[in-house]
Coordinates of C-alpha atoms and ligand atoms in Angstrom, one line a residue:
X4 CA -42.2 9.7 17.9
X5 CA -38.6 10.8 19.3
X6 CA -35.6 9.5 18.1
X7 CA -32.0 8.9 18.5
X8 CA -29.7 10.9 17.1
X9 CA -27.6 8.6 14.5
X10 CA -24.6 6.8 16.0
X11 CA -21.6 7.5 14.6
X12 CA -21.5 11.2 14.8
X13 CA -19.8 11.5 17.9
X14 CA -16.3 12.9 17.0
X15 CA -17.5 15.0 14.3
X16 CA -19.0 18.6 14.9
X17 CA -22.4 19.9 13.9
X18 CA -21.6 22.6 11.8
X19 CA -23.0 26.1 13.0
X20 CA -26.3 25.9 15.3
X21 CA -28.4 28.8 14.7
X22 CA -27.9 31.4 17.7
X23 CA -30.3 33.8 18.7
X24 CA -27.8 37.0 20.4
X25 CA -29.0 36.5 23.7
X26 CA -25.6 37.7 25.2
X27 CA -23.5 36.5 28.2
X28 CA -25.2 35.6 31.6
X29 CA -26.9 33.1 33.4
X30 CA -30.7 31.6 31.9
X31 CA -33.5 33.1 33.8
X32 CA -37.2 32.1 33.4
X33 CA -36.6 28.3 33.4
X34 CA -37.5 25.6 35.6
X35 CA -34.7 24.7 38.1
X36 CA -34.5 21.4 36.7
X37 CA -32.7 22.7 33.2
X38 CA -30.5 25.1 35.6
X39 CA -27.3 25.2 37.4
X40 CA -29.2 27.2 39.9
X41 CA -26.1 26.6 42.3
X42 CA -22.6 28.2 41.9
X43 CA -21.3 25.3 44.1
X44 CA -22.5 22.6 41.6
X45 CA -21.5 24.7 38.6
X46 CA -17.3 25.1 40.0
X47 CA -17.9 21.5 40.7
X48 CA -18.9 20.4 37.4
X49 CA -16.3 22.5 35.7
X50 CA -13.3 20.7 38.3
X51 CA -14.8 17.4 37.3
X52 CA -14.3 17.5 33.2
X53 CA -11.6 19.5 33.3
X54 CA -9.4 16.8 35.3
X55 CA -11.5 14.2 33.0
X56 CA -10.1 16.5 30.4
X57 CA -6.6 16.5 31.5
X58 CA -6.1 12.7 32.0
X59 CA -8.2 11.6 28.6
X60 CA -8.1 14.0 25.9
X61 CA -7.0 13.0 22.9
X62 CA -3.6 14.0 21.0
X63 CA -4.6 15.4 17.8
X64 CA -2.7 17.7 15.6
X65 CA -4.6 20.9 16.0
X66 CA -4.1 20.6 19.7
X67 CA -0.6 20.0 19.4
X68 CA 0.3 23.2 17.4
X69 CA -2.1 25.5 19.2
X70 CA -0.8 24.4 22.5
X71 CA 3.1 24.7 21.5
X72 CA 2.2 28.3 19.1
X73 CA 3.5 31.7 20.9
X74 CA 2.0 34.2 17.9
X75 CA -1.4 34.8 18.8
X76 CA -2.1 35.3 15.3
X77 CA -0.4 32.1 13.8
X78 CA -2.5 30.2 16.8
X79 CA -5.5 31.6 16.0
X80 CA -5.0 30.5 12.0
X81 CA -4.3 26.7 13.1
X82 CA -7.4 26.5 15.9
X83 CA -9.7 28.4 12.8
X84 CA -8.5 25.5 10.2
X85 CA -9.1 22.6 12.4
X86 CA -12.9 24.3 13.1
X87 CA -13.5 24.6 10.1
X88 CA -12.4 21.4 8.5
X89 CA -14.2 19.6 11.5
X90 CA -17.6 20.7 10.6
X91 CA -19.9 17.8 9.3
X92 CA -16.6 16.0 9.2
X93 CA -14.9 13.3 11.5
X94 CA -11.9 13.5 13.0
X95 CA -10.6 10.9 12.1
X96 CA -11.0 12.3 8.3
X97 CA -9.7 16.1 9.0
X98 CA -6.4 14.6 11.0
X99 CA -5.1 13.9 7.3
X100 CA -6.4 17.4 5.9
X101 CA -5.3 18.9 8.5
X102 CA -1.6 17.9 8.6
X103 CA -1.3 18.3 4.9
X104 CA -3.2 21.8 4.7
X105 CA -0.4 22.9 7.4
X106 CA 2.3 21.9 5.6
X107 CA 1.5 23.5 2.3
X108 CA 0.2 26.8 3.8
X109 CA 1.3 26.9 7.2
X110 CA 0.8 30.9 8.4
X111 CA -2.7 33.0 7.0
X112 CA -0.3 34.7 4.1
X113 CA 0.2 31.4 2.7
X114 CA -2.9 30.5 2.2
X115 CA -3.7 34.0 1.2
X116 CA -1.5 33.8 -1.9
X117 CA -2.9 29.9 -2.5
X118 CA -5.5 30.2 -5.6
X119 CA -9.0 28.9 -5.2
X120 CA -7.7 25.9 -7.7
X121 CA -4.6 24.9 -5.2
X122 CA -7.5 25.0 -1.9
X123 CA -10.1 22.6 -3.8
X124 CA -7.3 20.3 -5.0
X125 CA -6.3 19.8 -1.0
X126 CA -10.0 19.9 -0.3
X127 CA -10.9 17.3 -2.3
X128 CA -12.6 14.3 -0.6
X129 CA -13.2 16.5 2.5
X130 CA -16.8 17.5 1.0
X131 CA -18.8 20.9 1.5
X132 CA -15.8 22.6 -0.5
X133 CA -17.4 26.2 0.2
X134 CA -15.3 26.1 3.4
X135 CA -12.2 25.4 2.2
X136 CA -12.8 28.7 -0.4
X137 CA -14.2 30.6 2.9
X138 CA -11.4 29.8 4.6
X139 CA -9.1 31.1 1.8
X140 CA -11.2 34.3 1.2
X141 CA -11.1 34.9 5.2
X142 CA -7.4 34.4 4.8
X143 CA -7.1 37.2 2.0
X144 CA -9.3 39.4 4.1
X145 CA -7.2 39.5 7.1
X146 CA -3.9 40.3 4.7
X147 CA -5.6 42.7 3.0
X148 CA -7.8 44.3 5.1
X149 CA -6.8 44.1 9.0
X150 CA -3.6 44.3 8.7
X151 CA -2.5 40.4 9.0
X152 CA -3.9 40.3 12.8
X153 CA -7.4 38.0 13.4
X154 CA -10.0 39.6 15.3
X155 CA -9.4 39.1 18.8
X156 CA -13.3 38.6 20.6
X157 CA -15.8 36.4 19.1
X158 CA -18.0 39.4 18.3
X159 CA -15.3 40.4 15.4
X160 CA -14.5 37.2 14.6
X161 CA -17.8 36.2 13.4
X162 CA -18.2 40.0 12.1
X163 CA -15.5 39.8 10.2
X164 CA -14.6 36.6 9.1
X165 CA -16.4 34.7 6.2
X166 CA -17.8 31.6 7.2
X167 CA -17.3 32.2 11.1
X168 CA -20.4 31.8 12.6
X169 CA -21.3 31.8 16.5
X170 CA -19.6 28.8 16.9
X171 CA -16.5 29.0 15.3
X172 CA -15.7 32.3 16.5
X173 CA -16.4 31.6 20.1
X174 CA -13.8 28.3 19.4
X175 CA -11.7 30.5 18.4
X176 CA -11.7 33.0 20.6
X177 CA -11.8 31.1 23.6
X178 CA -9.0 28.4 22.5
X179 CA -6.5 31.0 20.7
X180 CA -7.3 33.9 23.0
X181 CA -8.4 33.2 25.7
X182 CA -11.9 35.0 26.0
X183 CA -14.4 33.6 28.8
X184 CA -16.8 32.8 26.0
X185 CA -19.0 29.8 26.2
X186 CA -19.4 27.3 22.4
X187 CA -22.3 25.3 21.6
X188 CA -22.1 22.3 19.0
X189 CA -23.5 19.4 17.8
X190 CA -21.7 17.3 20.6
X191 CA -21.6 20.1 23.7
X192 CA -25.9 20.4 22.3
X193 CA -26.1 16.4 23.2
X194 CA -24.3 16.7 27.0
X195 CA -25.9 20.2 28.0
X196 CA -29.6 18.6 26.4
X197 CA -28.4 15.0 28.8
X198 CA -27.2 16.7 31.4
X199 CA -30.2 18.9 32.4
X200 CA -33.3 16.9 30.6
X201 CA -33.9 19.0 27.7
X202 CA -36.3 17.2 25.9
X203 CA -38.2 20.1 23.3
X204 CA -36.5 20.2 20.1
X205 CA -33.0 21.2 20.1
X206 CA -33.4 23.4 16.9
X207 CA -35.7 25.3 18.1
X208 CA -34.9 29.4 19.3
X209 CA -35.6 28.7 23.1
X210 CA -33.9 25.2 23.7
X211 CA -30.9 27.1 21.2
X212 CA -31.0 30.3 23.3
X213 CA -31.4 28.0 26.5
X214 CA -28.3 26.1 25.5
X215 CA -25.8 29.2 25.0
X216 CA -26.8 30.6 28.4
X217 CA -25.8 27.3 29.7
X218 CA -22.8 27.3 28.2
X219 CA -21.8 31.0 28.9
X220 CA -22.5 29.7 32.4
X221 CA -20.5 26.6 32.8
X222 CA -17.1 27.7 31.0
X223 CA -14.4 28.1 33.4
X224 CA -13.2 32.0 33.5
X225 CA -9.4 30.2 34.2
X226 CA -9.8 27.6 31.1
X227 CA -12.6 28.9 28.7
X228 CA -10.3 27.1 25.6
X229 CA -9.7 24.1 27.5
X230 CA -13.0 24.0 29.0
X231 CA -15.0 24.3 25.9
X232 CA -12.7 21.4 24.4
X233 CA -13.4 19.2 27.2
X234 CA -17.3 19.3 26.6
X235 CA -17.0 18.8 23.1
X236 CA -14.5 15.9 24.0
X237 CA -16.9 14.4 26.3
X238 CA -19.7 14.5 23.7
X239 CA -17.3 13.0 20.9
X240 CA -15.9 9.8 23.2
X241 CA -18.3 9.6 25.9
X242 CA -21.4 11.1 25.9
X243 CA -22.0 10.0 22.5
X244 CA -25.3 9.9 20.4
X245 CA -25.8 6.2 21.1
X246 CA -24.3 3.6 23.6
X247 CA -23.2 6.5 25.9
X248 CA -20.3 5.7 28.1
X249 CA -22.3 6.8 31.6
X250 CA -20.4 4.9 34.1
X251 CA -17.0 6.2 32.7
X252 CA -19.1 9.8 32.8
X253 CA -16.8 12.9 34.6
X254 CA -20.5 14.7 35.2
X255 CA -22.0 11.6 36.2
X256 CA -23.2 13.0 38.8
X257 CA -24.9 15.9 37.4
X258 CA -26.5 14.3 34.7
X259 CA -30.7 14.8 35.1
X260 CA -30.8 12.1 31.8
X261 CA -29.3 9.6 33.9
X262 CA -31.6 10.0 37.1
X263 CA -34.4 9.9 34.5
X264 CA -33.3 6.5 33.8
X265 CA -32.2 5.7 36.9
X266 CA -36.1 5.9 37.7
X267 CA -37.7 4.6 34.8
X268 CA -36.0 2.0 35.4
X269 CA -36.9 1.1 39.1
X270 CA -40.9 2.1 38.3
X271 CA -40.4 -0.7 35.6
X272 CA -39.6 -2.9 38.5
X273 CA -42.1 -2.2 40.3
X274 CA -44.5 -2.9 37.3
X275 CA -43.0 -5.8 36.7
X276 CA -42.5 -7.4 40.3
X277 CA -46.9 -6.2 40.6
X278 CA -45.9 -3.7 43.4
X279 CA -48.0 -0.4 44.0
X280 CA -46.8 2.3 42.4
X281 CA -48.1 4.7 44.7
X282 CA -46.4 6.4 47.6
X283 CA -43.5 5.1 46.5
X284 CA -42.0 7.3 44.0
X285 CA -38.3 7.6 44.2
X286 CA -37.2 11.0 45.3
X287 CA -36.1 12.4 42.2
X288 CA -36.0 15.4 41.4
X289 CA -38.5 16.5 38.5
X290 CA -39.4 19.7 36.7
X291 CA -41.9 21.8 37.8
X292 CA -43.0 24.6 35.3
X293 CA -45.5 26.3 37.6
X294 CA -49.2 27.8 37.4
X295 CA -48.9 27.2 32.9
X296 CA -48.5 23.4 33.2
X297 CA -46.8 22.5 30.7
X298 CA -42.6 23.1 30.3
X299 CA -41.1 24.6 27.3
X300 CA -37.8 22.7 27.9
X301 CA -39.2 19.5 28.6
X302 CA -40.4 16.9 25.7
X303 CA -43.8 17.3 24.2
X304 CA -46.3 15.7 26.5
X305 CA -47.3 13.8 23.6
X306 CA -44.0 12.1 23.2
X307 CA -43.6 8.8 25.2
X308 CA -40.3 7.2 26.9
X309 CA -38.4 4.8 25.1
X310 CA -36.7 2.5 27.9
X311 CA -34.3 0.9 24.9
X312 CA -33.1 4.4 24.8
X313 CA -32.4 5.3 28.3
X314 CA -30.4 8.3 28.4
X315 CA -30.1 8.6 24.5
X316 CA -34.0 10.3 25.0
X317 CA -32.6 13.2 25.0
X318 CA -31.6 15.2 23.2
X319 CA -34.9 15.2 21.1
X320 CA -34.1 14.4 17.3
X321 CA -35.4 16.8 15.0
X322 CA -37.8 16.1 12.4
X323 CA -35.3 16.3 9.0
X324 CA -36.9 18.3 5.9
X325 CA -36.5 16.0 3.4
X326 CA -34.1 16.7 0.6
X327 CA -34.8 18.3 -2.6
X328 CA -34.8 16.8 -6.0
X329 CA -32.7 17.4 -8.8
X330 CA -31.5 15.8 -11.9
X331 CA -28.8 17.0 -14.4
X332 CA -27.4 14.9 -17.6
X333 CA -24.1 14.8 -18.0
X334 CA -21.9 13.3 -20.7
X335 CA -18.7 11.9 -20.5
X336 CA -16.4 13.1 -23.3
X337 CA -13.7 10.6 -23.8
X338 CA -10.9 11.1 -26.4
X339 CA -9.0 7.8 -27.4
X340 CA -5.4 8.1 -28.3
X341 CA -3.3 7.7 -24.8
X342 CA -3.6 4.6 -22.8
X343 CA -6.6 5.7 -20.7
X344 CA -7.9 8.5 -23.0
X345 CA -8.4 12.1 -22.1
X346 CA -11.9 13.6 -20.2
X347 CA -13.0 16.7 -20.8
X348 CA -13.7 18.6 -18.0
X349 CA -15.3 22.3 -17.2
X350 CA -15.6 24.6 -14.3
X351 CA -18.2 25.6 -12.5
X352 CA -19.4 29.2 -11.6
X353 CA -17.2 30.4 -9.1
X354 CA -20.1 30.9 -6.6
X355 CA -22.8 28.2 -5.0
X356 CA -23.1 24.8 -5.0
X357 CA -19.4 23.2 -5.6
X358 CA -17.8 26.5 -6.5
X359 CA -15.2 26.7 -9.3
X360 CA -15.3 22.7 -9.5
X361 CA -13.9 20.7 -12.2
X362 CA -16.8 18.1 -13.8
X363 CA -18.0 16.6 -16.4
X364 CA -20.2 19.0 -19.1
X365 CA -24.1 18.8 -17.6
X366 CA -27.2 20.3 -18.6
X367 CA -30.2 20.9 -16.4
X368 CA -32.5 17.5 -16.9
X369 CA -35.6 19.1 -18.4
X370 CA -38.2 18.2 -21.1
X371 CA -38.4 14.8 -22.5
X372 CA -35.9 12.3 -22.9
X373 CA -35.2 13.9 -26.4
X374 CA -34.6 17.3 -25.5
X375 CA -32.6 16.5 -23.1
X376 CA -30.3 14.8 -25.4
X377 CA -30.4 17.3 -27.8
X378 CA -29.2 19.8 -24.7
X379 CA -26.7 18.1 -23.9
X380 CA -25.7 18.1 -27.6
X381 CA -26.1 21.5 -27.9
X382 CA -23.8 22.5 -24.6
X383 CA -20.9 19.8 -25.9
X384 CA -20.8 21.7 -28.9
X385 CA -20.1 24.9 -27.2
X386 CA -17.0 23.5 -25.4
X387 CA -15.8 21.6 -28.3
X388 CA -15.5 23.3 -31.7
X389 CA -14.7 20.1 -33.6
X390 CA -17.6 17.9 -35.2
X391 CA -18.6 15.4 -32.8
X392 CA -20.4 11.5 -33.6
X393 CA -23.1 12.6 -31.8
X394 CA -25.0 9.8 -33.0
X395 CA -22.6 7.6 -30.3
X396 CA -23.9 9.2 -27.6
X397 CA -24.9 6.3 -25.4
X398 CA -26.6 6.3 -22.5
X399 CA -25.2 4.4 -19.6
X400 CA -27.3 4.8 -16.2
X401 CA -27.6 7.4 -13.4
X402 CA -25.6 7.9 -10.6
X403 CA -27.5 9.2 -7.0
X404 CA -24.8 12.1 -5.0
X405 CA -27.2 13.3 -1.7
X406 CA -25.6 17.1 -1.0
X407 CA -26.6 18.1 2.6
X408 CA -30.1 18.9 1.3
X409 CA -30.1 18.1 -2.2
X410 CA -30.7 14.5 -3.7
X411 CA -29.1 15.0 -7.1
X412 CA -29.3 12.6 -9.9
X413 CA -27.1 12.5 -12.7
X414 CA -28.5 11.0 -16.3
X415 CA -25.5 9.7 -17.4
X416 CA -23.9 9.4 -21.5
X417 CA -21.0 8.8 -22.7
X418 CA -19.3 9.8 -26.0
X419 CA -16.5 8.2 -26.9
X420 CA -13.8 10.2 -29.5
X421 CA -11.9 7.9 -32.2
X422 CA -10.0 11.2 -33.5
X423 CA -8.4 14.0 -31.2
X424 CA -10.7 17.5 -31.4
X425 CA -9.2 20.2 -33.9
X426 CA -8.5 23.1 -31.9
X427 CA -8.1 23.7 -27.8
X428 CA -11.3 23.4 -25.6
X429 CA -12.8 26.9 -25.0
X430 CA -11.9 28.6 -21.4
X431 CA -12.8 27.3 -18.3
X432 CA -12.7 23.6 -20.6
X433 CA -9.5 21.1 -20.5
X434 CA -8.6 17.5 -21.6
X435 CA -7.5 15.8 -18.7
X436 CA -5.8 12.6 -18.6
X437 CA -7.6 9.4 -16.2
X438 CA -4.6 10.4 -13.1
X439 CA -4.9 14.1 -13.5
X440 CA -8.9 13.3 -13.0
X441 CA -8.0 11.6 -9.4
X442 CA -5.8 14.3 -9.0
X443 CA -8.3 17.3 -9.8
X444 CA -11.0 19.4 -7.4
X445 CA -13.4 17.2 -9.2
X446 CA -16.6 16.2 -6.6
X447 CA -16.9 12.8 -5.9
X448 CA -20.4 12.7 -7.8
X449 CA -18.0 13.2 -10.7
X450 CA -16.2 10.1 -9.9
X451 CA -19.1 8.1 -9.4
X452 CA -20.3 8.8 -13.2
X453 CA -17.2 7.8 -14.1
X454 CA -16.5 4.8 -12.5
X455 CA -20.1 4.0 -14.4
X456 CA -18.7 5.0 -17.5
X457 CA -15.8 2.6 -17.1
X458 CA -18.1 -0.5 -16.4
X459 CA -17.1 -0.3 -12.5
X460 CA -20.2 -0.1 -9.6
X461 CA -20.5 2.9 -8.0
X462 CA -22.8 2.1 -5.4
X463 CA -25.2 4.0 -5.7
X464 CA -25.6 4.1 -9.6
X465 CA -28.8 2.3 -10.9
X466 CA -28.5 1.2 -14.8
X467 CA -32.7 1.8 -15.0
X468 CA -33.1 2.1 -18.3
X469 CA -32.0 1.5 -21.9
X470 CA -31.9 -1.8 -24.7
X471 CA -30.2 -5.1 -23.4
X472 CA -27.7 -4.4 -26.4
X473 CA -24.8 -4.2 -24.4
X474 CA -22.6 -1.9 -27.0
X475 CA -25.5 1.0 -26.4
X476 CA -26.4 0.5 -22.8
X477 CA -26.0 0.1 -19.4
X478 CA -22.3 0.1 -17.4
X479 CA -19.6 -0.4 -19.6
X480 CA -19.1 1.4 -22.6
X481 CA -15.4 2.5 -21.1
X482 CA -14.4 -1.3 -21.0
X483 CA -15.4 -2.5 -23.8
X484 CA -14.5 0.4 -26.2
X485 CA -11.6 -1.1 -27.8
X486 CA -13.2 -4.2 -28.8
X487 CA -16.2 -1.9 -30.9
X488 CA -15.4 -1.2 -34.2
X489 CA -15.7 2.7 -35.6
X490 CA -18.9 1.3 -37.3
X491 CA -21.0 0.5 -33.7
X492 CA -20.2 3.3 -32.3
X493 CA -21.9 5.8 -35.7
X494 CA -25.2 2.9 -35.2
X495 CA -27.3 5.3 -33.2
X496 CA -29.4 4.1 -30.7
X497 CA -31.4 7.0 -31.2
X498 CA -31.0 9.9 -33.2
X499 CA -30.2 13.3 -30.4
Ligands
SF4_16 FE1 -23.9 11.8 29.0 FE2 -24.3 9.6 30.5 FE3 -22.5 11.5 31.2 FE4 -25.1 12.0 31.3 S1 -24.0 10.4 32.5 S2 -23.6 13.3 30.5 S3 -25.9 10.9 29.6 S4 -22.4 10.1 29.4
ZN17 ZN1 -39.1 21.1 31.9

């Protein structure tokens, strides 16, 4: 069955699409109905969102500073943060990020002295924090390596440039240069797929490759920057995923989703009032793949249409691979002694998932219940050289963090220190106080097991298992600490 694409991602982008090189130019072998077969109707349709654009685009920061920059290359830096920080991210998030990230490192050589520790700390609570590090190692490159210019086309952009994919670089390009380049994102996917009826799945290579000819089509040689805003602007405040704003459309007028309706709708009438269908079909037009029969760009004929939908049939929602599993236990290591206590903390490798992250000491969730325990022992002690109550080790819950395609569940412990730890923490350990936590690149799984540690709901922790005793299970060992004498905490619950 097709679906909707979920409301609420209108004013974020998509992230890269994956983009077959098909190259400029106009597409060829489709039916007329997907096409701008007419170079009337295509200067037309650019006049009408571009004056849509001009009256109703919104003033956000990005825009501001790229519109008022003279130095190509200091342009080029604010339009590549803004792209970057608005992938799988809502503007109304970034506009934050954004002012703050300009403020601390305002030109590429800035950010190119940053260190990766400085970038996640401003990062944090933006998410997918491989961007932020991307965007610093891009930085770097263009110091270091071209001479403290950005690439000028697309092509060298993405080429070049770490974490500039087809997308980006065609943003960039167009918006900061100036190149007649046509960009396809989640949003300008949604009003091409509306505009000319593209029902097959919009993942695919074909509707993908169909798309970017589209767009290479459609971008006006006089505005390519402003012109590629002003589709992703209509797909972000008007044509959005659900409750689309058609009679406020610019392209109204061109829209094939709309006439779709528009005759769904009256054959429903028809139905409804008991008048014959036939010989009475509206004249609209309809696609007409030719001798094979069945259309490539159209929706599978096996796929029915919703009228609840109306124009949100299209684009076609792709079936999601469902995430995978993984599960981690993960200790938190408190020290008494200050008001809140000290954490320990470690850092992650500095490549993959949540690179060069702060979080709490984790093993890989393998093996019984047992071994597990005794892993986690077994890693504490390698970060800690002191002797450590490991017969306190309680377990408190799990905590459930979903990553863009991993659902990762945390088996969370606590350990709670009476004494401070004889010696420093090895490298790449530290003792952090409760505000230098907030403060730290730590990922926001991280302060879900805390706020489980402390007795405070997380949301989406689940207590599941463990004795009703509440001094050895479940949410709130952190709470109720101070009220436990030395004694409890050396009762084990069970031996690690
Ligand atoms: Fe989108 Fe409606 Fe405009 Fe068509 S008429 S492009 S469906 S908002
Ligand atoms: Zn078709």
């Amino acid at each position: 069955m097709r679906k909707p694409q979920k409301a609420g991602g209108g004013s974020q982008r998509r992230g890269e699409q994956p983009s077959p090189d098909t190259g400029p130019g106009t597409p060829s072998q489709a039916s007329p109905y997907h096409l701008f077969s007419d170079a009337d109707e295509v200067t037309s349709f650019r006049a009408s969102l571009l004056s849509w654009y001009d009256r109703a685009k919104r003033d956000l920061p990005w825009r501001r500073r790229a519109a008022g920059e003279l130095d190509p290359d200091r342009r080029a830096y604010s339009v590549w943060v803004s792209e970057i920080m608005l992938q799988q991210t809502q503007v109304a998030t970034v506009t934050g990020y954004y002012t703050r990230w300009m403020q601390k490192w305002p030109a590429l050589q800035d950010l190119a002295g940053a260190s990766l520790e400085e970038v996640n700390q401003l990062w944090a609570g933006l998410g997918y924090y491989s961007r932020g590090r991307r965007l610093q190692e891009g930085a770097r490159k263009v110091m270091e390596e071209l001479g403290g210019h950005i690439p000028r086309t697309a092509d060298m952009l993405q080429k070049l440039l770490p974490g500039v994919g087809r997308y980006t670089a065609g943003a960039i390009a167009s918006i900061a240069f100036g190149q007649v380049t046509g960009v396809v994102d989640g949003n300008v996917t949604r009003v091409l797929c509306r505009v000319r009826a593209i029902g097959a799945d919009p993942g695919s290579p074909l509707v993908t490759q169909h798309l970017w000819s589209l767009a290479q089509q459609l971008v006006d040689p006089a505005r390519p920057g402003d012109f590629n805003q002003a589709a992703m602007e209509l797909g972000a405040t008007v044509c959005t995923p659900r409750g689309p704003l058609c009679p406020k459309c610019p392209v109204r007028g061109f829209c094939q989703a709309q006439k779709r309706v528009e005759k769904e709708q009256a054959v429903a009438s028809r139905r409804l009032l008991g008048s014959p269908e036939q010989g009475q079909t509206l004249d609209v037009e309809e696609c007409a793949p030719g001798r094979t029969g069945s259309c490539p760009l159209c929706p599978p004929p096996s796929e029915p249409w919703h009228q609840d939908l109306g124009v949100a049939n299209f684009p076609r929602q792709p079936a999601r691979k469902a995430p995978r599993e993984q599960r981690a236990v993960v200790c938190v290591l408190q020290q008494l002694g200050s008001e809140t206590g000290r954490f320990l903390l470690v850092q992650r490798p500095s490549s993959g998932l949540l690179a060069g992250l702060w979080e709490f000491p984790s093993v890989p969730a393998e093996g019984t219940e047992s071994v597990q325990r005794q892993a986690l022992v077994k890693a504490l002690r390698t970060w800690v050289s002191s002797p450590l109550p490991l017969r306190s080790l309680r377990y408190l819950g799990e905590v459930v963090h979903i990553f863009s395609h991993i659902r990762q569940t945390y088996v969370v412990y606590g350990l709670v220190l009476e004494e401070q730890p004889q010696g420093l923490p090895l490298s790449g350990a530290r003792w952090v106080s409760r505000a230098e936590f907030q403060a730290a690149a730590v990922p926001t799984a991280m302060k879900k097991v805390l706020q489980l540690f402390e007795g405070r709901p997380s949301g989406l922790g689940k207590a599941s298992k463990g004795s009703q005793d509440p001094a050895t299970s479940g949410p709130g060992l952190g709470r109720r600490r101070r009220q436990l004498t030395l004694s409890a905490f050396l009762k084990p619950t069970s031996a690690p």
